[in-house]
Coordinates of C-alpha atoms in Angstrom, one line a residue:
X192 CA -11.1 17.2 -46.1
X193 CA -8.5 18.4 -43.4
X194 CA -9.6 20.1 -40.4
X195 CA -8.1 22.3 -38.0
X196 CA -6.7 20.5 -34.4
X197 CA -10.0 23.1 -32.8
X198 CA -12.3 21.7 -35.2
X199 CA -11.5 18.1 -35.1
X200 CA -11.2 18.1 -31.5
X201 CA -14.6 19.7 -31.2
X202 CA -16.1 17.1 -33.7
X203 CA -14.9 14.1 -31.3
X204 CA -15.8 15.6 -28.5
X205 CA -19.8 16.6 -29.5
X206 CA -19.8 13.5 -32.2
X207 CA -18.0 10.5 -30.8
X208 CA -18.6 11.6 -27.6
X209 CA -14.9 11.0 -25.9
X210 CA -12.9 10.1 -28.8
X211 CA -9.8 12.1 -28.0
X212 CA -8.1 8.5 -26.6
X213 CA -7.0 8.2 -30.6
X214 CA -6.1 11.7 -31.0
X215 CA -2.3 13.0 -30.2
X216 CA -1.7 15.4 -27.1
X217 CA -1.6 18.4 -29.7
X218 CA -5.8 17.9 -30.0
X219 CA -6.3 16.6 -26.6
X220 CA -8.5 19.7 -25.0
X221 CA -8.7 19.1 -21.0
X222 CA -12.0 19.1 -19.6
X223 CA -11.2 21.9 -17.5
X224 CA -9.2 25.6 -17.5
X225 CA -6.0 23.9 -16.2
X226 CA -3.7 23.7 -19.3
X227 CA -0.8 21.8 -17.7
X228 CA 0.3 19.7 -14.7
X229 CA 3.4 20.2 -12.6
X230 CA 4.7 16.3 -12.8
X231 CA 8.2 17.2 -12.4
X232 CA 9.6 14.9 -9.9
X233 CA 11.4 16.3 -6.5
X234 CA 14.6 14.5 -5.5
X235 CA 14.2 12.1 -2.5
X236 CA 16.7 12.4 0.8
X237 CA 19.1 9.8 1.0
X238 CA 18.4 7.6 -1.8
X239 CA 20.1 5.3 -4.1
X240 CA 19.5 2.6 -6.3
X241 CA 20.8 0.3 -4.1
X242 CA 19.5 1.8 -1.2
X243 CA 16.4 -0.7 -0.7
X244 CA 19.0 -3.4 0.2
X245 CA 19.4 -2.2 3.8
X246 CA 15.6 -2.5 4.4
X247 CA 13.6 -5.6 4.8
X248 CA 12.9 -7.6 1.6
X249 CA 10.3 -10.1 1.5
X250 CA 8.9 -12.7 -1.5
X251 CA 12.7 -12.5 -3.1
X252 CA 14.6 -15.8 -4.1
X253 CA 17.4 -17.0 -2.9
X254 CA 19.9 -17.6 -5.2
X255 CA 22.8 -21.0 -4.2
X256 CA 25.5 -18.7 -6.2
X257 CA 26.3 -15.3 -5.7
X258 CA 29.1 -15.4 -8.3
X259 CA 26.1 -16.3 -10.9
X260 CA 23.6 -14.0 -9.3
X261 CA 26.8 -10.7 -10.0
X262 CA 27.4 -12.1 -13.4
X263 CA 24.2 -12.2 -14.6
X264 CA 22.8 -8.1 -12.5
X265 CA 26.7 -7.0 -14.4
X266 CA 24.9 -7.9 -17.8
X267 CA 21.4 -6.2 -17.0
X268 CA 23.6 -3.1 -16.0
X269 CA 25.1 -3.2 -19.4
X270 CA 21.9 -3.6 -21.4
X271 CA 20.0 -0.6 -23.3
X272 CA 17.0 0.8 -20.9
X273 CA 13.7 -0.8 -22.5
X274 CA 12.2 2.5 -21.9
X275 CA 12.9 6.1 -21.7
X276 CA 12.6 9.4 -19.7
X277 CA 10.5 11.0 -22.1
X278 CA 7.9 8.4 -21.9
X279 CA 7.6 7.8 -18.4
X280 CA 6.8 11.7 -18.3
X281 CA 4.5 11.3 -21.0
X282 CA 2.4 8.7 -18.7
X283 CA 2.8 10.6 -16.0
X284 CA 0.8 13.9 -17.3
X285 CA -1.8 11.5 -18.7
X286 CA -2.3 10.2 -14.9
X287 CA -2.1 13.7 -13.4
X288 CA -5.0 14.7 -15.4
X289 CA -6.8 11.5 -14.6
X290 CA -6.2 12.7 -11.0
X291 CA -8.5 15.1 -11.5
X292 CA -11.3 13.7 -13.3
X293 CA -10.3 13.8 -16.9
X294 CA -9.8 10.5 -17.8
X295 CA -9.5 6.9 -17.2
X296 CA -6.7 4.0 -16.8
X297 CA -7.4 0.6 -18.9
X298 CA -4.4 -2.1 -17.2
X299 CA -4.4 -5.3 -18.6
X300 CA -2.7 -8.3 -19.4
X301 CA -1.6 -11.4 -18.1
X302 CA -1.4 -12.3 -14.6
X303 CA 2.1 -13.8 -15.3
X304 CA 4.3 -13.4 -18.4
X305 CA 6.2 -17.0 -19.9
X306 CA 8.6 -18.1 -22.4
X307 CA 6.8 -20.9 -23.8
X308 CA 3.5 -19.0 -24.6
X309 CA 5.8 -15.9 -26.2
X310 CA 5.0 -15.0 -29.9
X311 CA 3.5 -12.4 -32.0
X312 CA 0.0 -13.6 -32.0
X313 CA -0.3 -13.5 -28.2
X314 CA 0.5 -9.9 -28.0
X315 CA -1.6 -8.9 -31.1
X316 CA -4.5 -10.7 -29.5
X317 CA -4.5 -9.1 -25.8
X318 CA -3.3 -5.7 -27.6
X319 CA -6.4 -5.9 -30.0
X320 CA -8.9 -6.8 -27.2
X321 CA -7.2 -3.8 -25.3
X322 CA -7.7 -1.1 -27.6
X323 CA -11.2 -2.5 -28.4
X324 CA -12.3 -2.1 -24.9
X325 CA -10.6 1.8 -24.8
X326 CA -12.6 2.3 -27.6
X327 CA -15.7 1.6 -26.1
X328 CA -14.9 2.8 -22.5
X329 CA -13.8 6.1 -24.3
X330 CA -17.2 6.5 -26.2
X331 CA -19.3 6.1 -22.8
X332 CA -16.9 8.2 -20.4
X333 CA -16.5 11.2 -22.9
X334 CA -12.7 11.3 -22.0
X335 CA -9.4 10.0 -22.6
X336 CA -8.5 6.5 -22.0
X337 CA -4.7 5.8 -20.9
X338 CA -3.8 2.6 -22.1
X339 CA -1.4 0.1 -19.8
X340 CA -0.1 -3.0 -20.4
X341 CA 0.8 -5.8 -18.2
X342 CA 3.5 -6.7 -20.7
X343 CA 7.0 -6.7 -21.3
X344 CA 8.1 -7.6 -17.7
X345 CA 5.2 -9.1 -15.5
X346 CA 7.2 -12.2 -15.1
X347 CA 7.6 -12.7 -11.3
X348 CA 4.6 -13.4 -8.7
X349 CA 4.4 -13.4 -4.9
X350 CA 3.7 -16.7 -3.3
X351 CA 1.6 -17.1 -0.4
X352 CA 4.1 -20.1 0.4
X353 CA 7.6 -20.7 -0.2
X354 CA 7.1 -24.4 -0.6
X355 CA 4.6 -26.3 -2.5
X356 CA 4.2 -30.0 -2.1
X357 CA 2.6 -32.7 -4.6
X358 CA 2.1 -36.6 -4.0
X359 CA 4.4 -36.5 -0.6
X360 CA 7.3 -34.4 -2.5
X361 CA 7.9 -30.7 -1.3
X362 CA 10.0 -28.5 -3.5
X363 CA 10.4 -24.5 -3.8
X364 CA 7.3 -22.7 -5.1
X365 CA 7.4 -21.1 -8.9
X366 CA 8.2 -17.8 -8.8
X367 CA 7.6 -16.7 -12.3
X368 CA 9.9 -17.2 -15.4
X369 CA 12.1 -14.9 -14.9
X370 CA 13.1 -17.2 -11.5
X371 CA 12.2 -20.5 -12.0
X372 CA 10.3 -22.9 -14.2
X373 CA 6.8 -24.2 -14.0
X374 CA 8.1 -27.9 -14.4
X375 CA 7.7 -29.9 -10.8
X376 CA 11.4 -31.1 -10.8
X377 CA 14.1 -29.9 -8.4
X378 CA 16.0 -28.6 -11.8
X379 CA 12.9 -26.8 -13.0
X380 CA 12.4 -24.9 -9.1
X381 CA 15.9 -24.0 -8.9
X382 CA 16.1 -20.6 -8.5
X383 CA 18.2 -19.1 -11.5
X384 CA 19.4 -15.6 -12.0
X385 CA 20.2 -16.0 -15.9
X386 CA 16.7 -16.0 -16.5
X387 CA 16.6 -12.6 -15.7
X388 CA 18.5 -11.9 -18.4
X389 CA 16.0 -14.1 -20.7
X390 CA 13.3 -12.1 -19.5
X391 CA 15.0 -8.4 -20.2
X392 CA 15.5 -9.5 -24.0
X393 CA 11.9 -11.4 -24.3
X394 CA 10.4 -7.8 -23.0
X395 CA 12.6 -6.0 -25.3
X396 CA 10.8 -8.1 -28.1
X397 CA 7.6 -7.2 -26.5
X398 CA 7.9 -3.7 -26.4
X399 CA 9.7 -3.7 -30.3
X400 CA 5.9 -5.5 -31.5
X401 CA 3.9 -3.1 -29.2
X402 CA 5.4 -0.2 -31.0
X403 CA 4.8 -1.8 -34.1
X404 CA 1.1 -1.9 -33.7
X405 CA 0.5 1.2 -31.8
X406 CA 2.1 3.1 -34.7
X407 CA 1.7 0.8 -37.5
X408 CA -2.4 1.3 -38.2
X409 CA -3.3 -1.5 -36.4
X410 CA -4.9 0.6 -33.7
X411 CA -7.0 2.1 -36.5
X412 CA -10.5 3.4 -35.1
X413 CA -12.3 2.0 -38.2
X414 CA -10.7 -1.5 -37.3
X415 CA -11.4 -1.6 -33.8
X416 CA -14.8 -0.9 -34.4
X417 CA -15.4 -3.6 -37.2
X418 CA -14.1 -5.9 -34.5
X419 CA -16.3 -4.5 -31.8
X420 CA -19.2 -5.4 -33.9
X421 CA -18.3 -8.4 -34.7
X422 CA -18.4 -9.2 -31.0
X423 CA -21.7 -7.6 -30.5
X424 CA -23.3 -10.4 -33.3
X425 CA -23.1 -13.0 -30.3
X426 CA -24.9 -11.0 -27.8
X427 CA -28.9 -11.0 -27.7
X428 CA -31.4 -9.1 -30.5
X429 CA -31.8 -5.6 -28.7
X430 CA -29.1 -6.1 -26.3
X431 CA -27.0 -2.8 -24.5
X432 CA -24.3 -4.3 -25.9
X433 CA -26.0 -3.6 -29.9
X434 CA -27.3 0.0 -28.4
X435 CA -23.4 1.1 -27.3
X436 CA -22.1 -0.2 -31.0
X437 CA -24.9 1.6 -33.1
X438 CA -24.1 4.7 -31.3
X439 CA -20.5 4.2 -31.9
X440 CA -21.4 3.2 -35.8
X441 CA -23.0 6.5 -35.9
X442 CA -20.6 8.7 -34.5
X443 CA -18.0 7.3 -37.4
X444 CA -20.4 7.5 -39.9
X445 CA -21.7 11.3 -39.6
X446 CA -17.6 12.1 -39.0
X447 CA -17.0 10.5 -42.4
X448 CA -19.9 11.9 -44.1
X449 CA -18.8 15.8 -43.2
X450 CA -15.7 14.9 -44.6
X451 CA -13.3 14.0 -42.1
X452 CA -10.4 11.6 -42.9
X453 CA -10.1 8.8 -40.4
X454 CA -7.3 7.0 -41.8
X455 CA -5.2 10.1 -41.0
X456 CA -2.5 9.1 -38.3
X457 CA -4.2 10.8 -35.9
X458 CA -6.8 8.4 -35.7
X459 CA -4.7 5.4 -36.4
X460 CA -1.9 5.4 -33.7
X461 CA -2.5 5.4 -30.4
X462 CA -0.4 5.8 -26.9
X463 CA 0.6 2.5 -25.0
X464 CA 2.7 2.0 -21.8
X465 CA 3.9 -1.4 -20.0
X466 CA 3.9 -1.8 -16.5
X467 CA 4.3 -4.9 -13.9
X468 CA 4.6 -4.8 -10.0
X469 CA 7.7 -4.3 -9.0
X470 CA 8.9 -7.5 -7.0
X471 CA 12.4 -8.7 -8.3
X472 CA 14.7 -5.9 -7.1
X473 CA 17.8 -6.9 -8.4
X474 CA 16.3 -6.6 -11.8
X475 CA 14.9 -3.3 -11.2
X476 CA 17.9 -1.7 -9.6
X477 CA 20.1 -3.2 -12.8
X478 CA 17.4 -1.3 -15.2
X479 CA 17.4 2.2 -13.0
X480 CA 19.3 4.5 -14.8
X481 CA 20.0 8.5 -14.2
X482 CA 18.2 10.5 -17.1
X483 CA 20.9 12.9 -18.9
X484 CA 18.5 15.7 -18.9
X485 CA 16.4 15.9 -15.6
X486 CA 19.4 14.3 -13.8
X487 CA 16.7 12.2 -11.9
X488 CA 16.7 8.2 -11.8
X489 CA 14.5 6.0 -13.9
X490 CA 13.4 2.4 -13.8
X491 CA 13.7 1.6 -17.2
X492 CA 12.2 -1.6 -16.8
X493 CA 8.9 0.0 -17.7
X494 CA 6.7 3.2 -17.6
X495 CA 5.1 2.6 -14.0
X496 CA 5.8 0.0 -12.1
X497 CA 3.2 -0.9 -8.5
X498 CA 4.1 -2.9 -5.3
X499 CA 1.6 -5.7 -4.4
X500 CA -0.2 -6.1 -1.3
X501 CA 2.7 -8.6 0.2
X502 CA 5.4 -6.1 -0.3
X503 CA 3.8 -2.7 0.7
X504 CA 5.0 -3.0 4.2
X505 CA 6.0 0.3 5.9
X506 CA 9.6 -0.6 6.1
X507 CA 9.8 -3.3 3.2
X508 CA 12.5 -2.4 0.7
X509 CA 10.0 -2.4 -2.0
X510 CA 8.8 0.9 -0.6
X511 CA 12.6 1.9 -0.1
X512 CA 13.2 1.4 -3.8
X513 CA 10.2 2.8 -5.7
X514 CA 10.5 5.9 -3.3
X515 CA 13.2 7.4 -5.4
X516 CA 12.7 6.8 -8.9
X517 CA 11.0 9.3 -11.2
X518 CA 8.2 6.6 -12.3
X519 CA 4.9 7.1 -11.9
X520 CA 3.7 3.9 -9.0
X521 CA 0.7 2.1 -7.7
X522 CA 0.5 0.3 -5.1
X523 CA -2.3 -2.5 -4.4
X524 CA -4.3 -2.7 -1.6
X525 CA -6.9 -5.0 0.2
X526 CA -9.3 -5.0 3.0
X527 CA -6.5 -5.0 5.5
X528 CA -5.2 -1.5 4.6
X529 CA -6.1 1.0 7.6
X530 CA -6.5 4.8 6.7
X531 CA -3.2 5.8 8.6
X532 CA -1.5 2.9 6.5
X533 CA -2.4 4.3 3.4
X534 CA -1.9 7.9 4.3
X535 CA 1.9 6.9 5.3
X536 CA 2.4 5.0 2.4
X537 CA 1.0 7.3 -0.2
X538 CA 3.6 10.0 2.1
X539 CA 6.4 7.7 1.7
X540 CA 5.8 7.0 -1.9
X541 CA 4.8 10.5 -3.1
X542 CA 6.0 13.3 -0.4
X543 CA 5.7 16.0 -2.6
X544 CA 1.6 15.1 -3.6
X545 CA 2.7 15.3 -7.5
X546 CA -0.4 14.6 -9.4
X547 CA -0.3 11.6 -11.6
X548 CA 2.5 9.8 -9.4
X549 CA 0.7 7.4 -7.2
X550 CA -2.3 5.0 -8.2
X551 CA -4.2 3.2 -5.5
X552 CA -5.4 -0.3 -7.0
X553 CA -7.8 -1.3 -4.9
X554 CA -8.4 -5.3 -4.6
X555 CA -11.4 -6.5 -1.7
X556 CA -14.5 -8.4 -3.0
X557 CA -17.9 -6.2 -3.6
X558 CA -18.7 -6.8 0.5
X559 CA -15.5 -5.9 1.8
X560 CA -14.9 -3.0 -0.6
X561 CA -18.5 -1.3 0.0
X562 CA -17.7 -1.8 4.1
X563 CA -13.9 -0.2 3.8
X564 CA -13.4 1.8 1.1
X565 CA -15.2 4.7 1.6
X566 CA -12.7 5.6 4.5
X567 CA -10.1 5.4 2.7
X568 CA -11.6 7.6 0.1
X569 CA -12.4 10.0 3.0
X570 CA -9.2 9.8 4.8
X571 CA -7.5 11.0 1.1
X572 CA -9.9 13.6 0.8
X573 CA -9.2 15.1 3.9
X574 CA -5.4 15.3 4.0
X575 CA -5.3 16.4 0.2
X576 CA -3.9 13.7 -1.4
X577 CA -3.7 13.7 -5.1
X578 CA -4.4 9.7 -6.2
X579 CA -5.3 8.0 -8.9
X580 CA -8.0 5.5 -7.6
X581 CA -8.0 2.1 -9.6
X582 CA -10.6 -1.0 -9.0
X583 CA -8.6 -4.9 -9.2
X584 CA -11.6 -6.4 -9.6
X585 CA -9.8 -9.9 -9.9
X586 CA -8.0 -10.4 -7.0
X587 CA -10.4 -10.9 -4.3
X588 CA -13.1 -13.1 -6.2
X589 CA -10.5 -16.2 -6.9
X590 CA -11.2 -19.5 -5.6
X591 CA -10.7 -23.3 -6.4
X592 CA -13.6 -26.0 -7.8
X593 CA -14.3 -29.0 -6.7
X594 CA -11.9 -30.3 -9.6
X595 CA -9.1 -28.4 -8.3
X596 CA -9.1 -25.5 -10.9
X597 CA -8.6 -21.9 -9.7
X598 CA -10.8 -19.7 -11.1
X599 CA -12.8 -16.1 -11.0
X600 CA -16.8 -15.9 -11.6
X601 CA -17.3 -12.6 -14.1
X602 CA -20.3 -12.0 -11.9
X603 CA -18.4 -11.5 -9.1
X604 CA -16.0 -9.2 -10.6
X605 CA -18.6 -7.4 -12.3
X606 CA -20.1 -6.7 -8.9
X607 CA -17.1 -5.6 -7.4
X608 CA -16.8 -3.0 -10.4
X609 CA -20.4 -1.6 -9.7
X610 CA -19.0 -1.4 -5.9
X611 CA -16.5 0.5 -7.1
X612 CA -18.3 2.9 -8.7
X613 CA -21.2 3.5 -6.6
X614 CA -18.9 4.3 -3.8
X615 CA -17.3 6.8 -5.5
X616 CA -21.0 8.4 -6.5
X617 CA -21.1 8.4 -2.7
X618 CA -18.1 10.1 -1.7
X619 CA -17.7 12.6 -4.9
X620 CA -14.5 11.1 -6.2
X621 CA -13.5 10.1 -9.3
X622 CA -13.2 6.1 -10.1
X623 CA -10.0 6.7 -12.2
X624 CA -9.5 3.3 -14.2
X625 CA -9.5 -0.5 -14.0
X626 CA -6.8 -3.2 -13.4
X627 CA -7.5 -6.5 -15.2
X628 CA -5.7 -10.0 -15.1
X629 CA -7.3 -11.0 -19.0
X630 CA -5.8 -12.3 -22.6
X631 CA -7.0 -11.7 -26.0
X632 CA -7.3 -15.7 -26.8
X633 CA -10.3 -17.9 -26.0
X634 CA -9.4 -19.4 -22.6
X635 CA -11.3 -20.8 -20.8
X636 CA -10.2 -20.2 -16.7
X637 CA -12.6 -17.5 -15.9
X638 CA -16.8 -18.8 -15.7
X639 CA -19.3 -16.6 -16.9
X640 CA -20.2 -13.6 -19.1
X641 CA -21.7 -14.4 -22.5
X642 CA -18.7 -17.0 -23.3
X643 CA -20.7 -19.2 -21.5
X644 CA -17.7 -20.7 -20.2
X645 CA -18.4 -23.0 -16.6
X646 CA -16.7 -25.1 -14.3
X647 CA -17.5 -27.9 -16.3
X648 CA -15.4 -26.7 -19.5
X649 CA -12.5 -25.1 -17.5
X650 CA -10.5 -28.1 -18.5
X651 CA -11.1 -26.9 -22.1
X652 CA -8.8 -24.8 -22.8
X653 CA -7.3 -23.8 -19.3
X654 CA -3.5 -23.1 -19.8
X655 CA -2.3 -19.8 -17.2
X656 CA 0.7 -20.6 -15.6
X657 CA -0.5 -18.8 -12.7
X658 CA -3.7 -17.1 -12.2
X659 CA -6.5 -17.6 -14.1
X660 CA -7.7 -14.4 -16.9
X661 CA -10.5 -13.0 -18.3
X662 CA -10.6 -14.2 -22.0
X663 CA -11.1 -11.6 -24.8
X664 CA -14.5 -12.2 -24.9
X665 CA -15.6 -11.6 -21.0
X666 CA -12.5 -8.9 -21.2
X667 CA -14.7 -7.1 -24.4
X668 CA -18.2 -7.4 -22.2
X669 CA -17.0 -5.7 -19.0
X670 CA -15.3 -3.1 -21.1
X671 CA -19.2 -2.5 -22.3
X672 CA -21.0 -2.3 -18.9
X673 CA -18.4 0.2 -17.8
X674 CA -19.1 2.0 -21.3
X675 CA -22.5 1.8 -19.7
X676 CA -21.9 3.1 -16.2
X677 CA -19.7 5.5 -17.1
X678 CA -22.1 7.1 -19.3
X679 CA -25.0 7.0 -17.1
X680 CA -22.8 8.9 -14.8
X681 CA -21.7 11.5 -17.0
X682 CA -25.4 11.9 -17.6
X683 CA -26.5 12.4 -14.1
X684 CA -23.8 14.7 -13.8
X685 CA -24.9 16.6 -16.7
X686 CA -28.7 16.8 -15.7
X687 CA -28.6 17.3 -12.2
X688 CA -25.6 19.0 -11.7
X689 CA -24.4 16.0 -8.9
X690 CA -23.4 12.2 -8.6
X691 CA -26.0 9.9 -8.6
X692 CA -27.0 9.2 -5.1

């Protein structure tokens, strides 16, 4: 039985209760009258590619040749883009709409890409675990989940240090693959600009096996939720976990029953982006290229690209660069981010208040973010500012054991999340998505959540090269109590007409 774009979109609306994530554009019904977005992208003043080089640049390596650092940015600017115009725009009208309340980011990945854990099975297992949790979060917030990956270019890393030193020797910190190596050896930490080119052509393998399973039935509903159920098996008898699934198992049933056909493509392909903070500007100015129909400049390198906490500075040539290409951007923020700060940086980044062009990621603790971001929220409200807001609820809950191990307690993050949201309740806005440092494999260098992972079997399986990530497991629970919160919010809303208090 085949049914009309009206019908079906009706029937995942009522029936699966936000299914529309898995359907194209074409059946993608916005939650409001407003039938399309002006994302189109005004020209900055006096702005080049190259432009960011007369403003200060900070966490950047320092290269001993120039005549290997020009051979190797003259290769990038020969390469083919690793994605196009077309797309970015895509992404873009997906984050004006969640601008406005009619939909939610998913960002995850690793905290830093590397060549030695690079094959097929890697990114099947954190794209899997991915489009799991968008299931999930797309059944309990009735709308569309954008899906974006920390893939296919999140190489490089700020360090809090230039320097490291171990057992009396001090030698330059690792930057990230696509700069040094991992290896403690002055070969290994010597900065080398030919990796960038290693990194372009590992992300253009990335992106080529993405494709491949975003439009190859891999992202098939039916699957996803097999898999889903399969993770609810190790929770408790009765659990909320059980109650989301059997709701989902319903939904897919009754659509079956009356007919519909869910292996159609329209439930087995699904939209995914790449993203990574933009840090190495050499690369990124080598992948910025001028689209031959908007006439407007691209970073190619991938569909939005955000500028960490270390780099956001008012003047820093980060800012100078991503103010004049056509991506969509996010910048992170922290504790130390004043409302006048913001408000000039989301001016300097977005002057013309496009929706869907600027995402704030917001990275504090719980304490810290109940205390500070509620006048930030305000001091966006007030001046009009059209943002995506986006919890990191990673970032500020690191620390190190007794052992020596860095690690993140999912308690913690869980509770900044529920900051997150309940300050949004209070100020009427909309919590627009989540930023996650996670993997699809079973690591274990994050304690908690039903993995039972702890600091005593860390050691077990620990192997980031940087920070450590949610495994698929925690990644797949905090994907549920969102579910869970997001629906209890959409039923307040409902009932009462307001936010919960």
């Amino acid at each position: 039985m085949r049914l009309s774009a009206t019908s079906t979109a009706f029937l995942l609306a009522s029936g699966l209760s936000g299914g529309t994530a898995f359907v194209p554009s074409s059946l993608n019904a916005p939650r409001s009258a407003v039938s399309s977005l002006n994302v189109a992208t005004a020209p900055p003043t006096v702005w080049s590619p190259s432009s960011w080089k007369d403003a200060v640049a900070k966490q950047m390596p320092i290269y001993d040749s120039q005549e290997e650092l020009d051979n190797a940015i003259a290769k990038l600017d020969k390469v083919a883009p690793l994605v196009f115009a077309g797309e970015v725009r895509s992404l873009q009208e997906k984050l004006a709409r969640v601008s406005q309340g009619q939909g939610f980011v998913l960002m995850g990945g690793d905290c830093a890409e590397s060549f030695k854990e690079f094959n097929v099975n890697h990114i099947r297992d954190t794209f899997q675990v991915m489009m799991q949790m968008a299931l999930v979060m797309t059944f309990g917030s009735s709308m569309p989940v954008v899906k974006i990956g920390r893939m296919a270019g999140q190489f490089a890393k700020p360090r809090s240090a230039p320097d490291e030193t171990i057992d009396g020797v001090t030698l330059p910190s690792y930057r990230g693959d696509n700069v040094n190596r991992e290896e403690f050896s002055p070969e290994a930490r010597k900065n080398d600009p030919n990796l960038m080119v290693d990194a372009y052509y590992q992300s253009a393998q990335t992106l080529n096996i993405i494709r491949a399973f975003s439009t190859g039935g891999f992202a098939d509903m039916s699957r996803l939720h097999a898999w889903n159920l399969d993770f609810v098996e190790t929770t408790d008898e009765g659990s909320r976990y059980r109650e989301l699934a059997a709701k989902v198992d319903e939904s897919l049933r009754f659509m079956r029953a009356i007919g519909i056909d869910t292996s159609s493509p329209e439930f087995t392909t699904v939209d995914f982006y790449v993203a990574h903070e933009c840090l190495l500007l050499p690369y990124e100015q080598a992948l910025t290229r001028e689209d031959s129909i908007t006439r407007k400049w691209y970073d190619c390198s991938a569909h939005l690209l955000w500028v960490g906490e270390r780099t956001r500075d008012l003047d820093s040539a980060h800012l100078e660069f991503v103010r004049g290409i056509g991506n969509p951007l996010g910048v992170k923020i922290s504790d130390k981010c004043t409302p006048q700060e913001l408000l000039t940086t989301i001016e300097t980044m977005n002057p013309q208040n496009i929706p869907g062009k600027i995402s704030i990621i917001v990275r504090m603790g719980a304490d810290k973010l109940r205390k500070n971001l509620p006048e930030l929220i305000s001091a966006v409200q007030r001046e009009g500012k059209s943002v995506v807001w986006i919890s990191d609820p990673c970032h500020g809950n690191t620390f190190q054991t007794g052992e020596g191990f860095k690690t993140r307690n999912f308690d913690a993050i869980r509770a900044e999340l529920r900051a997150f949201f309940d300050v949004h309740d209070m100020m009427g806005s909309h919590p627009g998505g989540v930023h996650l440092e996670m993997t699809g494999e079973d690591v274990t260098e994050c304690t908690g959540g039903i993995s039972g992972v702890d600091e005593g079997t860390l050691k077990e399986r620990y192997i980031t090269a940087c920070d450590p990530r949610l495994n698929g497991s925690q990644a797949l629970e905090l994907a549920f109590l969102i579910a869970q919160r997001m629906k209890l919010r959409e039923t307040v809303q409902a009932s009462e007409g307001k936010i919960m208090p």
